[in-house]
mmCIF file of C-alpha atoms in Angstrom:
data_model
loop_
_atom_site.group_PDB
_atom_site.id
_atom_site.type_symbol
_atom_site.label_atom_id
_atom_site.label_comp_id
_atom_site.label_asym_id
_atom_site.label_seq_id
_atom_site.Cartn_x
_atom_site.Cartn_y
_atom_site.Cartn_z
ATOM 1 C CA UNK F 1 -3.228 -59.697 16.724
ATOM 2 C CA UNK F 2 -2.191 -63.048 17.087
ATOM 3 C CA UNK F 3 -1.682 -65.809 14.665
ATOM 4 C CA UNK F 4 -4.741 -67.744 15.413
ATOM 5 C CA UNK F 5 -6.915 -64.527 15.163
ATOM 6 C CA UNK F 6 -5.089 -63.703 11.364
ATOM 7 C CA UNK F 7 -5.754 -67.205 10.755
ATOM 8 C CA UNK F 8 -9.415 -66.260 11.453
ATOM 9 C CA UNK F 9 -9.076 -63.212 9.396
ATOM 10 C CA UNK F 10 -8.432 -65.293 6.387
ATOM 11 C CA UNK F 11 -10.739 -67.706 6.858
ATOM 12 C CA UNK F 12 -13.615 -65.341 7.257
ATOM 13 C CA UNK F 13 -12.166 -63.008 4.554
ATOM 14 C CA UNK F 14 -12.377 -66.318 2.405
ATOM 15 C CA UNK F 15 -15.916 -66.551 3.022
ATOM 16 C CA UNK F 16 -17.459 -63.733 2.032
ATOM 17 C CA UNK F 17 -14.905 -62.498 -0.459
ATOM 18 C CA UNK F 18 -15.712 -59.217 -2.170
ATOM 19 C CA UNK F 19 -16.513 -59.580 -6.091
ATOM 20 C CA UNK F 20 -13.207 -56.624 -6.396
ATOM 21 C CA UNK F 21 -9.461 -57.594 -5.774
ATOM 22 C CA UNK F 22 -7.063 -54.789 -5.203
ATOM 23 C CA UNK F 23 -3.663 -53.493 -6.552
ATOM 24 C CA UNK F 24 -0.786 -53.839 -4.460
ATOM 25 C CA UNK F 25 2.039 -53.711 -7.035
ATOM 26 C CA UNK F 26 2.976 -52.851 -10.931
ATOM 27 C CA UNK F 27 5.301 -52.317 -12.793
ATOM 28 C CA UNK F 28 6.304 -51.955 -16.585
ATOM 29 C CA UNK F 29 4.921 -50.646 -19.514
ATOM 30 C CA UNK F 30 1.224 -50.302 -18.222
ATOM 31 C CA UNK F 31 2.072 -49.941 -14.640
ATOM 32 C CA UNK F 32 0.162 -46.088 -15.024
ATOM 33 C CA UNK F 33 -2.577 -48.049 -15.934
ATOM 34 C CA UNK F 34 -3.048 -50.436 -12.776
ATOM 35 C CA UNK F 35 -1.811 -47.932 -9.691
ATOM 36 C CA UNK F 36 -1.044 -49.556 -6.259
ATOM 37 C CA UNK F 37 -4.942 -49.154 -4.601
ATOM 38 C CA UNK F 38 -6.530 -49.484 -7.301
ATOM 39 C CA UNK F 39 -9.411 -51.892 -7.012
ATOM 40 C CA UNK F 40 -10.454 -53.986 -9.784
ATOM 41 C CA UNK F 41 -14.342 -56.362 -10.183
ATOM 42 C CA UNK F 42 -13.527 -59.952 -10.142
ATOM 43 C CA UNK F 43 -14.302 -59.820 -14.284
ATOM 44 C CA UNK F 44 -12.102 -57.164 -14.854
ATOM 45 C CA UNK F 45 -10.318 -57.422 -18.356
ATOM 46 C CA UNK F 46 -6.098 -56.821 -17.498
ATOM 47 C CA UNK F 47 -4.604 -55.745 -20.190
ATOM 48 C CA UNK F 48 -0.553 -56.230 -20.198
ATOM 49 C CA UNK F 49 2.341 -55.981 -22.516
ATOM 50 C CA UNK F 50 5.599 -57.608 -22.506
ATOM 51 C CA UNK F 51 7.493 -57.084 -19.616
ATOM 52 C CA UNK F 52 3.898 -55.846 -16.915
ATOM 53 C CA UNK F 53 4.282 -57.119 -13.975
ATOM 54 C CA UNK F 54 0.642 -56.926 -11.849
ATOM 55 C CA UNK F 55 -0.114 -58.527 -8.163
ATOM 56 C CA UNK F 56 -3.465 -57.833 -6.957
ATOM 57 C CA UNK F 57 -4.567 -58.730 -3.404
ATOM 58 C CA UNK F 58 -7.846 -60.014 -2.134
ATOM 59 C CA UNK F 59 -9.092 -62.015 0.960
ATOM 60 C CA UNK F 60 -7.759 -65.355 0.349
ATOM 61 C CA UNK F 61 -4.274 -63.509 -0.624
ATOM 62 C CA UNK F 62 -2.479 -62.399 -3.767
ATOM 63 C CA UNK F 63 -1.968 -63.331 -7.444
ATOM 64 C CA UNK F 64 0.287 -61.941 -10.035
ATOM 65 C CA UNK F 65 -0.214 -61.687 -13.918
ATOM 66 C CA UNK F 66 2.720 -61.253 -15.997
ATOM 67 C CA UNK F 67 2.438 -59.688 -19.830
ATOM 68 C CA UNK F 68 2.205 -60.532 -22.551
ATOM 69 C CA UNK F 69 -1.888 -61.124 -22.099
ATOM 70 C CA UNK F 70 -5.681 -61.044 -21.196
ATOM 71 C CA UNK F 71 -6.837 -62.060 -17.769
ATOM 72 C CA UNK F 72 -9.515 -61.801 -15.569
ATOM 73 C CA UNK F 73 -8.893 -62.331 -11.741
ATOM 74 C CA UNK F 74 -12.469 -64.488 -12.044
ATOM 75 C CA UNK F 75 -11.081 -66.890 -14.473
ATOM 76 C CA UNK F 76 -7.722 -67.126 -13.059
ATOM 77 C CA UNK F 77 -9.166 -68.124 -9.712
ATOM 78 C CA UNK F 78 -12.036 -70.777 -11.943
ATOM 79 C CA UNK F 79 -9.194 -72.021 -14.189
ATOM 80 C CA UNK F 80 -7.166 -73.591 -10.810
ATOM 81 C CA UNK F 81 -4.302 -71.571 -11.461
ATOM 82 C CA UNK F 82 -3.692 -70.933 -7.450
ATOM 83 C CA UNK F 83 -1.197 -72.092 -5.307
ATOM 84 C CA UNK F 84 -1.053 -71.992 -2.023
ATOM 85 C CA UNK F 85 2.593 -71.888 -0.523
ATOM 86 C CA UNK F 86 3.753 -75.721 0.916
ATOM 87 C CA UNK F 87 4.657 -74.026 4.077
ATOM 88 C CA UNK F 88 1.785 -72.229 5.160
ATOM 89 C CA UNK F 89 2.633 -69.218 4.842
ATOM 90 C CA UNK F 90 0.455 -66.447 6.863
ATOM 91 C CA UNK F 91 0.832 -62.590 5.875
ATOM 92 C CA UNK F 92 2.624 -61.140 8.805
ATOM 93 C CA UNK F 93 -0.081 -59.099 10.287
ATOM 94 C CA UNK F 94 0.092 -59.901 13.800
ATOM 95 C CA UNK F 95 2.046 -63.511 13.408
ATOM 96 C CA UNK F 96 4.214 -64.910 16.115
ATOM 97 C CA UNK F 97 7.510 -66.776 15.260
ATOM 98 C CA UNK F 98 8.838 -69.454 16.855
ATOM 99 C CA UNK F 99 11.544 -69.413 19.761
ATOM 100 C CA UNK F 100 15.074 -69.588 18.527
ATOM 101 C CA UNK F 101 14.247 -68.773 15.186
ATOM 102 C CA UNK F 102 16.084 -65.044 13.798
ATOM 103 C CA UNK F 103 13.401 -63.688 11.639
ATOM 104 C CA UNK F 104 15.193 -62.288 8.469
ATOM 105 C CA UNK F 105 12.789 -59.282 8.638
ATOM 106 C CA UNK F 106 9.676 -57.762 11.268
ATOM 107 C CA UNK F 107 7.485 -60.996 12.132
ATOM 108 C CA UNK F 108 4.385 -58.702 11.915
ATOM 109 C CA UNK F 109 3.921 -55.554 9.754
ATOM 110 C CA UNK F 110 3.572 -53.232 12.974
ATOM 111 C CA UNK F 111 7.044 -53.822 14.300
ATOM 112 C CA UNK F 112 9.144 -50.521 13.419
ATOM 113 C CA UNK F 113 12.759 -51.862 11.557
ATOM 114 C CA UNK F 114 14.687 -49.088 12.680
ATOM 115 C CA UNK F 115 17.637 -49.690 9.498
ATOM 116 C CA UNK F 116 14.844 -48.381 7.067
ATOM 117 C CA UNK F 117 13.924 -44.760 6.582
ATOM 118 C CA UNK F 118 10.853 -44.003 5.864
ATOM 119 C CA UNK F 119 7.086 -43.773 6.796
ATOM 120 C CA UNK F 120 5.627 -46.110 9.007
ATOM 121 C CA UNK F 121 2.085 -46.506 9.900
ATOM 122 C CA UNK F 122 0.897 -47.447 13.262
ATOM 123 C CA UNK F 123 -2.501 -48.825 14.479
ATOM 124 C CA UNK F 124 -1.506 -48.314 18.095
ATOM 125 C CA UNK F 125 1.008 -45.527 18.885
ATOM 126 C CA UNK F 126 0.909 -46.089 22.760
ATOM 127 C CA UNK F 127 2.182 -50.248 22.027
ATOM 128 C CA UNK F 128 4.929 -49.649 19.523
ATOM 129 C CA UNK F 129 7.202 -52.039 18.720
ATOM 130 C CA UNK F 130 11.228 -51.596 17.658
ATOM 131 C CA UNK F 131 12.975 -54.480 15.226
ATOM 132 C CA UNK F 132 16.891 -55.162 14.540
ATOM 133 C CA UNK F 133 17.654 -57.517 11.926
ATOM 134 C CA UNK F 134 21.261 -58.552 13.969
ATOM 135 C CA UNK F 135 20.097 -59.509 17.444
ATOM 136 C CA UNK F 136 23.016 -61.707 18.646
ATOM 137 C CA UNK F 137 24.521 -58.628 20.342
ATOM 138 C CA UNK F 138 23.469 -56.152 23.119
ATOM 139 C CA UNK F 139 23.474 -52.754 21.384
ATOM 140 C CA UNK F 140 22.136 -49.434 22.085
ATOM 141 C CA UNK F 141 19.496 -47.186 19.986
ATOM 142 C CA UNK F 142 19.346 -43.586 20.615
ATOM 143 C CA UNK F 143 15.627 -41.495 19.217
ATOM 144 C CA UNK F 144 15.712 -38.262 18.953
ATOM 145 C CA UNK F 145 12.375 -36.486 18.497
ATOM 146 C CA UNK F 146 10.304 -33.172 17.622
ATOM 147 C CA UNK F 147 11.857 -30.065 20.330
ATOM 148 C CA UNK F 148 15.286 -31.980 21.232
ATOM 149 C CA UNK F 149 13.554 -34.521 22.662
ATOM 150 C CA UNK F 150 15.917 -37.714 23.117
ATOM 151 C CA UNK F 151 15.832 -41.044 24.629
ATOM 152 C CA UNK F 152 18.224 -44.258 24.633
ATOM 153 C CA UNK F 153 16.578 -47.610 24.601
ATOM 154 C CA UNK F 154 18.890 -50.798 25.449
ATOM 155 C CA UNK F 155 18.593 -54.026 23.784
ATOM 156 C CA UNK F 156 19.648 -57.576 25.421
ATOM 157 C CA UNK F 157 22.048 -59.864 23.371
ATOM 158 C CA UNK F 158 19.917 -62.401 21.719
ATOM 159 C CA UNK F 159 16.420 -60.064 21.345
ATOM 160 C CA UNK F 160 15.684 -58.731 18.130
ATOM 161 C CA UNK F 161 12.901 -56.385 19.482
ATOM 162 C CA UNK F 162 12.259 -53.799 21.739
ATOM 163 C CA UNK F 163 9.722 -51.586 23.160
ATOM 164 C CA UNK F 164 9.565 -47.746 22.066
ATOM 165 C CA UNK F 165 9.821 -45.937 25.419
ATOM 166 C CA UNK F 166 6.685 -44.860 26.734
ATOM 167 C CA UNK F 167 8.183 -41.494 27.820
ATOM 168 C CA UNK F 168 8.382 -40.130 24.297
ATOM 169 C CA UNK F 169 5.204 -39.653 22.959
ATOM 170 C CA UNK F 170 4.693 -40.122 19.091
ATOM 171 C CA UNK F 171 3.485 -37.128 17.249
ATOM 172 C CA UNK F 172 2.394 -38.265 13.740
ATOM 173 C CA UNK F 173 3.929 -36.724 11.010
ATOM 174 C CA UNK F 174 7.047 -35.809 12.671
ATOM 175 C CA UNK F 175 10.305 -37.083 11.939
ATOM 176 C CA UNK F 176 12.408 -39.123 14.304
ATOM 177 C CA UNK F 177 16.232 -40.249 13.968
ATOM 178 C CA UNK F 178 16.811 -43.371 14.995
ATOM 179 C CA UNK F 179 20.681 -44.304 15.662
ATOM 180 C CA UNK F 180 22.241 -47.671 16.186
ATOM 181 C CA UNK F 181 25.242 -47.722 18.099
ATOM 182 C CA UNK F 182 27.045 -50.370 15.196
ATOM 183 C CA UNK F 183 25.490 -48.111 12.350
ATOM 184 C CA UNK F 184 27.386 -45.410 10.063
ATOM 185 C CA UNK F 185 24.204 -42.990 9.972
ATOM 186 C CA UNK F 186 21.204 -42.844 11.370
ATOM 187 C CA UNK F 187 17.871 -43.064 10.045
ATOM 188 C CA UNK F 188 14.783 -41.492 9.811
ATOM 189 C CA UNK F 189 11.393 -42.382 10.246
ATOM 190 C CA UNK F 190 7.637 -40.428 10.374
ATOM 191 C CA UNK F 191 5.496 -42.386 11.762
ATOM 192 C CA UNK F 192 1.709 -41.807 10.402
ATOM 193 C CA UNK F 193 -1.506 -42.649 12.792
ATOM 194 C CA UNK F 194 -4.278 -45.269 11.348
ATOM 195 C CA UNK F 195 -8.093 -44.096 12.620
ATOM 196 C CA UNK F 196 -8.533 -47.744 13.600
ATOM 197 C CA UNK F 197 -6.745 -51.120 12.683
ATOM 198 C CA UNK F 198 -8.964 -52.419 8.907
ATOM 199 C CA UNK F 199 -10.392 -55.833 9.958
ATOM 200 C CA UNK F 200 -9.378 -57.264 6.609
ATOM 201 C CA UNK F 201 -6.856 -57.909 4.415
ATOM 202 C CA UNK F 202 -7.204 -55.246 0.948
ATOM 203 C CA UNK F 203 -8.109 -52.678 4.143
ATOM 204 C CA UNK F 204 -4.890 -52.891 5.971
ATOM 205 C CA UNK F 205 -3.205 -52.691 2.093
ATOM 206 C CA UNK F 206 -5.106 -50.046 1.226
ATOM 207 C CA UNK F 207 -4.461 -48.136 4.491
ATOM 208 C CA UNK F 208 -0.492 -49.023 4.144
ATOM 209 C CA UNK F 209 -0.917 -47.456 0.220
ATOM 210 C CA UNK F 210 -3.017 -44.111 1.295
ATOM 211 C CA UNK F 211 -0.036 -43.383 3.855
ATOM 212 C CA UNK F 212 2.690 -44.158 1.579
ATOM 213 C CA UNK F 213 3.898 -47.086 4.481
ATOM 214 C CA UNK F 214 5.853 -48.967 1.585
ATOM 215 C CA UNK F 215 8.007 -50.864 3.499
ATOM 216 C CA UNK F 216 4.821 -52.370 5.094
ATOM 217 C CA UNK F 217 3.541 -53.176 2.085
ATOM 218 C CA UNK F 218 6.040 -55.267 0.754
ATOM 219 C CA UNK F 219 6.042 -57.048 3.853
ATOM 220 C CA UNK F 220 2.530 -57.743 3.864
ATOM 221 C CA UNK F 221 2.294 -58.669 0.360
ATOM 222 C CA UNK F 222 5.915 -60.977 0.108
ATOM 223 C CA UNK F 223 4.469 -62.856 2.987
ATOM 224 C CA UNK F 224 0.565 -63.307 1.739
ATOM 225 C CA UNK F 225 -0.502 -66.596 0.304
ATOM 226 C CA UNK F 226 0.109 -66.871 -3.015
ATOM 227 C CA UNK F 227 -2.291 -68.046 -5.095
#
């Protein structure tokens, strides 16, 4: 996806905004009570003690409450309390960065970091996309996959992604160790298939939450607008 069709995505999300915003983090006291994916109506009455941390997500982007209180996403919205971020800033579905710049982590959600274990969900397994965080080198990654299978992948000095190779197939819910030839250990990563890309913002969140794809999320939601 590129940047000008996210752009759209926001826009049009903007537009006809549903009336419910959705959980995408919590924490403290009454974090049991506000879940990640849990979707709340626009009047909703949020409830939080001292030290409740809540950011809920919706088309236009994210908000966070902090405890002590009583809020409503409705009246935080009516009251003028968001801010958008002075730079623009464009959750990292499918955005491009600009030449010469080193991103300090994946410029879109879909690229694979391969220093993180974990689970990573894909919305298109046959276009996968591997991310380093230290490109300025050339530097080998070795896979190894389900039934010994094993593949080496090369990347150029200066290139802080590269293509999964299209001779290993990706089996969903199957480990794979991924091994960088600087790093100490390798890590591991099962990769979990999406039935189709969501076309808007709280349904890629929601997707990343249902497949426990947490490193996504944070992504996603760090680089949302903030309102």
């Amino acid at each position: 996806m590129s940047r000008l069709a996210l752009t759209a995505l926001f826009v049009a999300g903007a537009a006809s905004a549903s009336a419910n915003v959705l959980v995408v983090r919590s924490s403290g006291p009454s974090a049991g009570n506000y879940p990640a994916g849990r979707s709340l109506p626009d009047n909703a009455r949020i409830a939080l003690r001292s030290g409740d941390t809540l950011v809920v997500l919706d088309a236009r982007g994210t908000r966070t409450f902090r405890g002590p209180g009583n809020f409503t996403p409705a009246s935080a919205a009516q009251a003028g309390q968001r801010t958008t971020n002075a730079g623009g800033r464009v959750a990292r579905i499918g955005a491009v960065r600009s030449a010469g710049i080193v991103p300090a982590s994946p410029s879109t959600i879909w690229q694979v970091d391969v220093s993180q274990s974990g689970t990573v969900c894909l919305a298109n397994p046959g276009d996968v996309t591997l991310w380093r965080a230290e490109p300025s080198r050339a530097a080998r990654l070795s896979i190894s996959g389900p039934g010994g299978a094993s593949r080496t992948v090369q990347w150029a000095a200066g290139s802080p992604t590269v293509a999964w190779p299209r001779d290993l197939p990706i089996t969903a819910g199957t480990p794979y160790q991924l091994r960088q030839s600087d790093a100490a250990a390798p890590t591991s990563i099962t990769f979990r298939q999406l039935n189709s890309a969501p076309g808007d913002m709280q349904g890629v969140a929601q997707a990343l939450i249902a497949n426990g794809c947490q490193e996504q999320l944070d992504l996603l939601v760090d680089s949302a607008p903030a309102q």
